[in-house]
Coordinates of C-alpha atoms and ligand atoms in Angstrom, one line a residue:
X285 CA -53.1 17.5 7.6
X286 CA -55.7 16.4 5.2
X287 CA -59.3 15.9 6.3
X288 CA -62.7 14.1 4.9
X289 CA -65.6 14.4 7.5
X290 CA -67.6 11.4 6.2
X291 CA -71.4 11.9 6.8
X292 CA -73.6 15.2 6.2
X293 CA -75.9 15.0 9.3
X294 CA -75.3 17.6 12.6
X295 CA -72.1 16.2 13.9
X296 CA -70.6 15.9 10.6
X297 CA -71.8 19.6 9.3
X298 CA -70.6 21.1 12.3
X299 CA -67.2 19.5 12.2
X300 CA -66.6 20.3 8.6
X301 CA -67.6 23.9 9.3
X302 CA -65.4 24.4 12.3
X303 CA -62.0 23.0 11.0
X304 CA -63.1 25.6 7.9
X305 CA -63.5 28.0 9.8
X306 CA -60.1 27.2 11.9
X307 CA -58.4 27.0 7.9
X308 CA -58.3 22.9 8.3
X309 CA -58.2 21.2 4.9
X310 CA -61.4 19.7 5.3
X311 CA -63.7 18.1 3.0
X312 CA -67.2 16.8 3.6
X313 CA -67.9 13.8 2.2
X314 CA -71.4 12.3 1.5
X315 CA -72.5 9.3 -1.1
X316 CA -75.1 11.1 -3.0
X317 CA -74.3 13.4 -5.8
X318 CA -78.0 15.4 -6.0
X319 CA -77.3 16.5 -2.1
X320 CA -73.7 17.2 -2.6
X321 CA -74.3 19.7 -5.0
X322 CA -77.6 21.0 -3.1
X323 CA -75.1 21.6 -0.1
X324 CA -71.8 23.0 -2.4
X325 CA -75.2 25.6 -3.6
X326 CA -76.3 26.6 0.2
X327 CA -73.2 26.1 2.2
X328 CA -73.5 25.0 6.2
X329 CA -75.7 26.7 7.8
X330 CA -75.1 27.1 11.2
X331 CA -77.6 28.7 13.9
X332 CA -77.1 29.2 17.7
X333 CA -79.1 29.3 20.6
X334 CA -78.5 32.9 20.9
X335 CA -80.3 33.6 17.7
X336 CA -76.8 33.7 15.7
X337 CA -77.0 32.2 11.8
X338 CA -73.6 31.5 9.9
X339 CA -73.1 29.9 6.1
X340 CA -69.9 27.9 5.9
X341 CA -68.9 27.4 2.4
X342 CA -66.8 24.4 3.2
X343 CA -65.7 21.9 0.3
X344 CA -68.1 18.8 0.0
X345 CA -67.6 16.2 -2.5
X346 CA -68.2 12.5 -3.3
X347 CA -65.7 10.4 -1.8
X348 CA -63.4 9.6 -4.9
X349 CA -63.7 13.9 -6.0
X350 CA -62.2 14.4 -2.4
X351 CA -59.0 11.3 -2.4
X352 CA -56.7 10.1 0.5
X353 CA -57.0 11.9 3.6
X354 CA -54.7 12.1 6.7
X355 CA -57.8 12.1 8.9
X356 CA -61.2 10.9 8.1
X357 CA -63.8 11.5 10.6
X358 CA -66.7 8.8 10.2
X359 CA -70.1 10.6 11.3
X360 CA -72.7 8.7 9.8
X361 CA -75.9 7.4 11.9
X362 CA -74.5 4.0 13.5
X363 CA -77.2 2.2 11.2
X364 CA -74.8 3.5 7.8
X365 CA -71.5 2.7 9.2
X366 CA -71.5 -0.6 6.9
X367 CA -72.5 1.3 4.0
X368 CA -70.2 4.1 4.9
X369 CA -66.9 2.4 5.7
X370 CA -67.0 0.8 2.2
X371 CA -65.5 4.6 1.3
X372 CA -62.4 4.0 3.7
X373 CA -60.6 2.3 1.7
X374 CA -60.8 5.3 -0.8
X375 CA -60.1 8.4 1.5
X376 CA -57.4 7.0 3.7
X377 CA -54.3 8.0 2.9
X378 CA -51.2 5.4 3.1
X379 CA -51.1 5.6 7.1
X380 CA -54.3 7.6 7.5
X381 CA -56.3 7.6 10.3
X382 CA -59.7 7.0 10.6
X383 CA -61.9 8.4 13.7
X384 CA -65.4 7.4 14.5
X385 CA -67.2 9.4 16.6
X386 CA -70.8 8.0 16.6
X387 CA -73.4 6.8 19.0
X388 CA -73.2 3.3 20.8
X389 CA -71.5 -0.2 19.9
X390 CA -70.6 -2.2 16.8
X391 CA -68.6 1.1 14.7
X392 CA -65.5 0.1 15.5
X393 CA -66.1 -3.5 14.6
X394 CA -67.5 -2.7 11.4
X395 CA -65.3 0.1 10.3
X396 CA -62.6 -2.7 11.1
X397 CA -63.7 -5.3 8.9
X398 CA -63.1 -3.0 6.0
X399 CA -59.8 -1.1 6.8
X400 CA -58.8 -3.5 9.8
X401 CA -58.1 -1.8 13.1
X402 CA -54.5 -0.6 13.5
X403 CA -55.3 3.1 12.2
X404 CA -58.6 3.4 13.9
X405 CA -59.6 5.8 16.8
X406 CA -62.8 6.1 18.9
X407 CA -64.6 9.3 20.2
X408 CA -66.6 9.8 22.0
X409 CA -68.6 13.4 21.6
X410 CA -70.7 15.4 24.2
X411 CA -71.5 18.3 21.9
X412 CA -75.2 19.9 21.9
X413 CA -76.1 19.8 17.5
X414 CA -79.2 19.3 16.0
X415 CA -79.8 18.7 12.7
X416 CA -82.8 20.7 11.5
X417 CA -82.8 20.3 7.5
X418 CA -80.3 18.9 4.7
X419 CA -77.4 21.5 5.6
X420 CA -78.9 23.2 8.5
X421 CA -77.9 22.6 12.0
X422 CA -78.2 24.1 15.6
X423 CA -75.5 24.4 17.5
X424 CA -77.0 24.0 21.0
X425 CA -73.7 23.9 23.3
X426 CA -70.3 22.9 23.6
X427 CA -68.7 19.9 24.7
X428 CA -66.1 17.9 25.0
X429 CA -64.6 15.3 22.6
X430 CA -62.9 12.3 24.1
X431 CA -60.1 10.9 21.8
X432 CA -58.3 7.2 22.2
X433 CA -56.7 4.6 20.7
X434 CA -59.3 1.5 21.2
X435 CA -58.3 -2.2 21.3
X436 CA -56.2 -3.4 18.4
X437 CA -55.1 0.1 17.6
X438 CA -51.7 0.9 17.3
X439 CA -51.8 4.9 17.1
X440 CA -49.7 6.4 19.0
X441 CA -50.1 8.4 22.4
X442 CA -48.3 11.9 20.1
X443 CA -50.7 10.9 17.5
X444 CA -53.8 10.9 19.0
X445 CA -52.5 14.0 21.2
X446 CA -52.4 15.6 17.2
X447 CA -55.6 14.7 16.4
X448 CA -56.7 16.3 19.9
X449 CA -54.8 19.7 19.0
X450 CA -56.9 20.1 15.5
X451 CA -60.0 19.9 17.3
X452 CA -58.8 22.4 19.9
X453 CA -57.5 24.4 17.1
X454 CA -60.9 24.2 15.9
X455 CA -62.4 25.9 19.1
X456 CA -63.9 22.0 20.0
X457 CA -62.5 20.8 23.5
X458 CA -60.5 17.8 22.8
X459 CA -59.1 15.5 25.8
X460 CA -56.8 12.0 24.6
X461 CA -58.3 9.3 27.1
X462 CA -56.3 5.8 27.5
X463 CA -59.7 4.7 28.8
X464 CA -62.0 5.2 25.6
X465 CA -63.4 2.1 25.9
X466 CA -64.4 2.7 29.0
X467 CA -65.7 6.6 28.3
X468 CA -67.6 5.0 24.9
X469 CA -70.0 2.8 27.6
X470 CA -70.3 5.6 29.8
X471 CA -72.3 7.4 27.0
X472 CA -73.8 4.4 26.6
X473 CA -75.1 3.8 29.7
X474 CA -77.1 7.1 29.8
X475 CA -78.2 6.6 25.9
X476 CA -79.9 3.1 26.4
X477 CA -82.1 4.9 29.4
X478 CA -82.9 8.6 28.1
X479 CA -82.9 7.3 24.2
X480 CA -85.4 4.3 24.0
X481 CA -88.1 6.2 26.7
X482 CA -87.7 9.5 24.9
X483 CA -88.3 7.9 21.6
X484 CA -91.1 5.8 22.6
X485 CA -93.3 8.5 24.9
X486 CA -92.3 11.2 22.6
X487 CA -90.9 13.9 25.3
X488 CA -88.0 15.7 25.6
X489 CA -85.5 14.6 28.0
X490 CA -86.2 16.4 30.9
X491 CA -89.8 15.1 31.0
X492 CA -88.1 12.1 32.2
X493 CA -87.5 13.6 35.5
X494 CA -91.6 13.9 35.6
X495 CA -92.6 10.7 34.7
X496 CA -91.1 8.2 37.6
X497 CA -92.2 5.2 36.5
X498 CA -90.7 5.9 32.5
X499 CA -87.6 6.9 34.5
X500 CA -87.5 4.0 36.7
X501 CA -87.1 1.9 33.2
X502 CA -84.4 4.2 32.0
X503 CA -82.5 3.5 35.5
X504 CA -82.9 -0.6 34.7
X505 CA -81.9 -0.3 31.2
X506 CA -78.6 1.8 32.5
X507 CA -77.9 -0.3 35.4
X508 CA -78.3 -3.3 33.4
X509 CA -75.5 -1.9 31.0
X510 CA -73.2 -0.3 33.6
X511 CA -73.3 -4.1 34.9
X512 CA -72.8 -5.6 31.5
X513 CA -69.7 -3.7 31.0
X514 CA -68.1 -4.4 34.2
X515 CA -68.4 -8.1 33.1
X516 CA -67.0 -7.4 30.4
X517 CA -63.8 -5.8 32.5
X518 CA -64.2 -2.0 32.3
X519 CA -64.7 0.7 35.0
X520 CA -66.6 3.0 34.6
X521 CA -66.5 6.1 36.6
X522 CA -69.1 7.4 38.6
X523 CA -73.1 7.1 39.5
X524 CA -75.3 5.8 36.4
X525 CA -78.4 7.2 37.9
X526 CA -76.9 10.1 38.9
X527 CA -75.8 10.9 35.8
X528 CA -78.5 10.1 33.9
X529 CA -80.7 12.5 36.2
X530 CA -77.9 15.0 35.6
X531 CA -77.8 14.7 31.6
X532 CA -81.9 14.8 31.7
X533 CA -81.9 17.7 33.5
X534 CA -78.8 19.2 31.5
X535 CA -80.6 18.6 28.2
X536 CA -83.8 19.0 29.3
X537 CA -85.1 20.8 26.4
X538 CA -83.5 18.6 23.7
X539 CA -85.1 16.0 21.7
X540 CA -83.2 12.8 22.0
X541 CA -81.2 11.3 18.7
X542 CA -83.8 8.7 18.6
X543 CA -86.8 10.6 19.3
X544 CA -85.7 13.0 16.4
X545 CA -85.4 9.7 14.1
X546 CA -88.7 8.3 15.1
X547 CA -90.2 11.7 14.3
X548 CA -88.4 12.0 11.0
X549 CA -89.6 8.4 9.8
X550 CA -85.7 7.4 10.1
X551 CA -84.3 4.2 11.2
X552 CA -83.3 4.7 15.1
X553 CA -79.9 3.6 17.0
X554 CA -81.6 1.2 18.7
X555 CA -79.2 -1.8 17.4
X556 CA -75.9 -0.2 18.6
X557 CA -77.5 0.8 21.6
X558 CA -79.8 -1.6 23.9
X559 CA -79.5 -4.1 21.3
X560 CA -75.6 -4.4 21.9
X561 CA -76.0 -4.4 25.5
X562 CA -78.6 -7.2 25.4
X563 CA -76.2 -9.0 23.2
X564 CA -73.0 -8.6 24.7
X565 CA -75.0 -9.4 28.2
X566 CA -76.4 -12.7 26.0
X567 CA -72.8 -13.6 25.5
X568 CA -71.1 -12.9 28.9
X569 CA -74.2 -14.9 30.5
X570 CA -75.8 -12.0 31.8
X571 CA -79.7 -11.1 31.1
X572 CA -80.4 -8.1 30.4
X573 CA -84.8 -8.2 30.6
X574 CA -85.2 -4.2 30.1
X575 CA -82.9 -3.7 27.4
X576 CA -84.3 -6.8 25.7
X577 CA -87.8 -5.3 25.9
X578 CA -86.9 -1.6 24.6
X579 CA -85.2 -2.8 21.9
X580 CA -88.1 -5.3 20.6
X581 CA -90.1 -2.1 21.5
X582 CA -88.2 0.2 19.4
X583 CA -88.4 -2.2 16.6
X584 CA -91.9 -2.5 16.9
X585 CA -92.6 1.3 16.8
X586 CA -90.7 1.5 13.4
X587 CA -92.4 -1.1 11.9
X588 CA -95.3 0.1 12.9
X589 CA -95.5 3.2 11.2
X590 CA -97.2 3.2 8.1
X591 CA -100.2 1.1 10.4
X592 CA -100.6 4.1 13.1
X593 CA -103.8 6.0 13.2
X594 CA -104.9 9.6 14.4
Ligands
LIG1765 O1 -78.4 10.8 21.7 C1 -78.7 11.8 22.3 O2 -79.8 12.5 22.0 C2 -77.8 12.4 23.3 O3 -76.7 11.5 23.4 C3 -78.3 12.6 24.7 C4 -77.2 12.8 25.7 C5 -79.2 11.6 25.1 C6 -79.0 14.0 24.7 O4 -80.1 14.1 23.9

């Protein structure tokens, strides 16, 4: 099987240096020539939290160098997924698949209005990586990958339990879900709380545990999601708060996605993540205050960088 990783930031590095490792035929795929050949020069570097350093020398190419793929893994920051889906059409093989497996709501929507949805799969990944330079990640602890056919997909059960095998085979714990939907909001639920505060105070995760009244607005902004996507007909399993006091205190040291993007002077997440809730809660009649507020926040705090003192 054939495989483009689209998207040169943590996830994507450390997929394309795993199924390399694992002897995949794996390609990663970025847009920009000057940083493909910077990364073809240094290779993946991978570091863990045990002090260990590895340089992957996996193939990386331009999309149209790299051609139809059996598989192409979309890893891009939900912000590019526009930009990036345009290369689809390019690197999916007659019958291809394509897999996202990025933060929050709208991917799948937008990766479907360029290659339509019957060969699309959704992921949703719990792995610790942390991008620390152009090539260079941290591989802070493993996780699982959930795998699923969402709405309008017509993959198959045996495919999608294929696609699980490679990543297995790849030393990355796979598991198919017929829920995926439902597994996507879940992550969801804890990203609009520990995501948005994280960004905005500037703290690691856990910090949240210390600060009640920051944490009490992470609990609103997951409760209010949890109860946009039972309106919308999904269960979800288990306690929001309880898990989101459980992933603070799990990933306590981490810096958040979006705190790592406000730092860098990148654009954050925050339109896949509290912004989709507050919009599909707009739509299905249900407000959604908190999640309206952190997301004009978040908005605010990236425009107002080139105006902040000190
Ligand atoms: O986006 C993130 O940073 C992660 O999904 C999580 C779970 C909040 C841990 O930092």
């Amino acid at each position: 099987m054939k495989l483009a990783v689209l998207g040169p930031g943590a996830l994507g590095c450390l997929l394309a240096a795993l199924f390399h490792e694992a002897g995949a035929d794996v390609s990663l795929v970025d847009y920009r020539p000057e940083r493909v050949a910077r990364l073809r020069l240094q290779g993946i570097q991978v570091h863990t939290l045990e002090g260990g350093h590895r340089v992957i020398k996996a193939p990386i190419g331009l999309g149209p160098e790299v051609g139809p793929c059996d598989l192409t893994i979309v890893a891009v920051k939900a912000y590019q997924t526009e930009t990036a889906a345009r290369a689809l059409p390019g690197l999916m093989s007659r019958g291809g698949l394509a897999l996202t497996l990025q933060n929050g709501l709208g991917n799948l929507e937008a990766i479907a209005r360029i290659v339509g949805s019957q060969r699309l799969l959704a992921g949703v990944g719990l792995l610790g990586v942390t991008r620390q330079d152009e090539g260079r990640i941290i591989y802070a602890g493993k996780g699982v990958i959930y795998l699923g056919a969402p709405a309008g997909s017509r993959v198959s059960g045996m495919e999608v339990a294929a696609v699980a095998d490679l990543f297995r085979r790849a030393d990355l714990e796979c598991q198919p879900r017929e829920d995926i939907e439902a597994v996507l909001w879940e992550k969801l639920v804890i990203n609009v709380g520990i995501n948005p505060l994280t960004a905005l105070l500037r703290v690691p995760n856990g910090v949240l545990l210390q600060l009640p009244e920051a944490f009490e607005v992470a609990v609103a902004a997951a409760l209010e999601a949890q109860a946009v996507a039972q309106a919308a007909g999904l269960t979800l399993s288990g306690d929001p708060v309880a898990r989101l006091r459980q992933v603070c205190a799990n990933t306590a040291a981490n810096r958040s996605s979006m705190l790592q993007d406000i730092l860098a002077g990148r654009p954050t997440e925050i339109e896949a993540l509290n912004a989709q809730v507050a919009a599909r809660g707009r739509s299905l009649g249900l407000p959604t205050p908190v999640n309206d507020l952190l997301t004009l926040l978040l908005r605010a705090a990236a425009q107002s960088a080139p105006f902040q003192v000190g």
